[in-house]
Amino acid sequence: MPLLYTIGRLTVAPALRLAFRPTVEGLEHIPETGGAIFAGNHLSVADELFLGTVVPRHLAFWAKSEYFKGTGPKGALSKFVLTGLGAIPVERAGGRAALSAFDAAIPVLKAGDLVAVYPEGTRSPDGRLYRGRTGAARLAVAAGVPIIPVGMIGTDRAQPIGTRVPRPGRAEIVVRFGKPLDFTGRADDRTSLREMTDEVMSEIQKLTGQEYVSRYAPPRAQPAAEGEPPAPA
């Protein structure tokens, strides 16, 4: 586990658990060893914070590549923090550049680490669950690891879009983990990836009870760091 991540688990994580007292269900579905992908709904920037707080192992998140390329003291600090946390840079422009995130995540997973992605590709603008993009399924097949569905509840009220930090007392935070989905041996053609992705989104919906929308979430004008690079539909 990266040193900075370990420090965060010893300082930030206990403080969050004390302040918010999140309810956690399904921890038994998280493997003690071996690689796996956490695929969850995305309501708030706080999703990553609470997911990292309750998962007992190191969890690698994808972060916009711009955060690794900043200049000046602020840019240097951002790069230092993200690198120290073991984050994976994502090129949001798409194409071959975006696929570099998948190239970087595959050896991480094969080495037995955990990676978190958000198949919706951006935060939900209205609390509903939107159609998933196929990146998580593609990554699972390529790395030969299971996908663990994750349902986050209450993070959008604890830290609504536009606010800088989550605030205690606004909502009960619930984190639910579903049974691992094993796609070993499945084809990686467009149809198969779509079927696997729909299965993952169905499991997430069961965990959250959100209304499902069978279209992609509209992009934000200025998206924050998201857990999913552009991927084929």
XYZ file of C-alpha atoms in Angstrom:
233
model
C 0.000 0.000 0.000
C 1.464 3.421 -0.938
C 2.794 5.381 2.049
C 0.512 8.390 1.551
C -2.515 6.096 1.249
C -1.492 4.393 4.497
C -1.214 7.759 6.236
C -4.687 8.666 4.982
C -6.114 5.416 6.326
C -4.625 6.176 9.744
C -5.810 9.793 9.852
C -8.518 10.820 7.382
C -10.418 7.519 7.355
C -10.991 7.333 11.147
C -12.067 10.998 11.175
C -14.632 10.364 8.439
C -15.956 7.262 10.148
C -16.335 9.207 13.384
C -17.985 12.240 11.763
C -20.329 10.439 9.360
C -20.668 6.932 10.826
C -21.293 5.329 7.416
C -23.264 2.093 7.292
C -21.343 -0.580 5.401
C -22.948 -3.742 4.042
C -21.408 -6.653 2.147
C -17.779 -6.332 3.233
C -17.593 -10.121 3.022
C -17.733 -9.769 -0.772
C -14.359 -7.993 -0.870
C -11.587 -10.560 -1.495
C -8.713 -10.551 0.994
C -6.214 -10.976 -1.828
C -6.179 -10.720 -5.610
C -7.244 -8.074 -8.081
C -10.806 -6.853 -8.504
C -12.715 -3.922 -9.976
C -15.164 -1.916 -7.889
C -17.903 -0.541 -10.153
C -20.281 1.877 -8.473
C -22.890 4.529 -9.008
C -21.601 8.090 -8.954
C -23.531 10.709 -7.002
C -20.812 12.949 -5.584
C -17.099 13.675 -5.450
C -17.379 12.223 -1.937
C -17.995 8.741 -3.385
C -14.264 8.126 -3.769
C -13.591 9.425 -0.277
C -16.073 7.143 1.464
C -15.268 4.134 -0.701
C -11.579 4.463 0.159
C -12.503 4.884 3.819
C -14.436 1.622 4.159
C -12.465 -0.712 1.847
C -9.754 -2.381 3.976
C -7.271 -2.654 1.090
C -5.533 -0.169 -1.195
C -7.884 1.111 -3.853
C -6.533 2.768 -7.011
C -8.767 5.471 -8.500
C -8.603 7.011 -11.933
C -7.968 10.768 -11.934
C -7.838 13.328 -14.738
C -4.362 13.560 -16.265
C -4.501 17.346 -15.887
C -4.035 16.869 -12.138
C -0.656 15.244 -12.833
C 0.506 18.013 -15.191
C -0.164 21.194 -13.229
C 2.521 23.843 -12.847
C 3.689 25.822 -9.856
C 3.387 24.814 -6.192
C -0.285 23.818 -6.539
C 0.432 21.601 -9.548
C 3.413 19.996 -7.829
C 1.331 19.283 -4.722
C -1.484 17.761 -6.780
C 0.925 15.471 -8.615
C 2.643 14.488 -5.362
C -0.635 13.609 -3.637
C -2.142 11.636 -6.529
C 1.074 9.754 -7.211
C 1.441 9.030 -3.497
C -2.103 7.646 -3.392
C -1.441 5.354 -6.353
C -3.948 7.069 -8.665
C -4.089 6.164 -12.367
C -4.009 9.145 -14.791
C -6.792 9.395 -17.377
C -6.697 11.349 -20.629
C -10.224 12.735 -21.004
C -9.722 13.582 -24.688
C -10.514 10.018 -25.739
C -8.924 7.875 -28.442
C -5.566 6.180 -27.938
C -4.672 8.613 -25.160
C -7.701 7.565 -23.103
C -6.897 3.884 -23.570
C -3.576 4.466 -21.799
C -5.580 4.413 -18.545
C -6.675 0.860 -19.311
C -3.109 -0.080 -20.202
C -2.006 1.250 -16.812
C -4.808 -0.443 -14.863
C -4.337 -3.954 -16.262
C -0.927 -4.653 -14.641
C -2.217 -3.110 -11.394
C -5.098 -5.584 -11.357
C -2.981 -8.533 -12.429
C -0.571 -7.726 -9.596
C -3.452 -8.216 -7.171
C -4.523 -4.635 -6.488
C -8.013 -3.107 -6.550
C -9.252 -0.465 -9.006
C -12.392 1.665 -8.686
C -14.384 2.824 -11.723
C -17.695 4.585 -12.282
C -19.411 3.133 -15.382
C -21.756 6.124 -15.720
C -18.668 8.146 -16.645
C -19.730 11.224 -14.690
C -21.756 12.149 -11.630
C -25.503 11.718 -11.905
C -27.096 15.159 -12.384
C -30.368 14.190 -10.687
C -29.747 11.181 -8.455
C -30.890 8.611 -11.008
C -28.709 5.748 -12.276
C -27.708 6.180 -15.916
C -26.637 3.683 -18.573
C -23.153 2.330 -18.004
C -20.257 2.568 -20.402
C -18.420 -0.630 -21.205
C -14.959 0.249 -19.880
C -15.289 -1.693 -16.628
C -16.363 -4.877 -18.433
C -13.580 -4.484 -20.995
C -11.047 -4.068 -18.191
C -12.375 -7.083 -16.267
C -12.076 -9.364 -19.303
C -8.597 -8.080 -20.183
C -7.225 -8.427 -16.649
C -9.130 -11.602 -15.761
C -10.565 -10.204 -12.514
C -14.112 -9.991 -11.090
C -16.261 -6.872 -10.833
C -17.705 -6.018 -7.421
C -20.855 -3.854 -7.696
C -20.972 -0.919 -5.275
C -23.993 1.107 -4.211
C -23.483 4.537 -2.616
C -26.412 6.203 -0.858
C -26.534 9.679 0.687
C -23.252 11.084 -0.637
C -25.077 13.507 -2.934
C -26.728 15.085 0.090
C -23.577 15.054 2.229
C -21.650 16.794 -0.553
C -23.918 18.162 -3.300
C -22.447 19.140 -6.665
C -20.756 22.502 -6.262
C -19.686 22.113 -2.628
C -16.049 21.620 -1.666
C -16.229 19.171 1.240
C -18.795 16.721 2.665
C -20.694 17.986 5.706
C -21.780 15.747 8.586
C -25.411 15.557 9.605
C -26.910 16.129 6.181
C -27.573 12.510 5.309
C -26.955 8.936 6.353
C -24.136 7.470 4.257
C -24.601 3.860 3.170
C -22.051 1.828 1.213
C -23.202 -1.545 -0.107
C -21.058 -4.170 -1.821
C -22.647 -6.832 -4.001
C -21.443 -10.317 -4.843
C -18.478 -10.390 -7.265
C -19.413 -10.876 -10.914
C -17.039 -13.255 -12.684
C -16.798 -12.684 -16.435
C -13.897 -15.062 -16.998
C -13.945 -16.499 -20.500
C -16.495 -14.022 -21.837
C -15.861 -12.493 -25.253
C -14.804 -8.865 -25.546
C -16.847 -8.010 -28.629
C -19.221 -5.052 -28.526
C -22.342 -7.119 -27.887
C -20.808 -9.133 -25.031
C -19.375 -6.041 -23.372
C -22.768 -4.364 -23.547
C -24.440 -7.396 -21.956
C -21.885 -7.562 -19.153
C -22.176 -3.834 -18.496
C -25.961 -4.020 -18.317
C -25.613 -6.872 -15.817
C -23.289 -4.773 -13.664
C -25.652 -1.775 -13.771
C -28.583 -4.017 -12.826
C -26.705 -5.200 -9.734
C -25.812 -1.627 -8.786
C -29.463 -0.621 -9.150
C -30.495 -3.434 -6.798
C -28.046 -2.112 -4.199
C -29.161 1.530 -4.419
C -32.824 1.387 -5.430
C -32.215 4.261 -7.849
C -34.452 4.859 -10.841
C -32.633 3.570 -13.923
C -32.285 5.685 -17.061
C -31.460 3.768 -20.255
C -29.353 6.553 -21.759
C -25.959 8.006 -20.922
C -25.719 10.751 -18.317
C -25.284 14.201 -19.874
C -21.688 15.438 -19.604
C -20.892 18.263 -17.239
C -19.426 21.443 -18.646
C -16.524 21.254 -16.199
C -16.328 17.647 -14.958
C -14.464 16.851 -11.775
C -12.147 13.863 -11.494
C -14.134 10.845 -12.605
C -13.442 7.170 -12.258
C -13.950 6.206 -15.880
C -12.099 7.329 -18.996
C -14.049 7.562 -22.274
C -14.963 4.080 -23.437
C -16.961 2.476 -26.244
C -20.699 2.172 -25.671
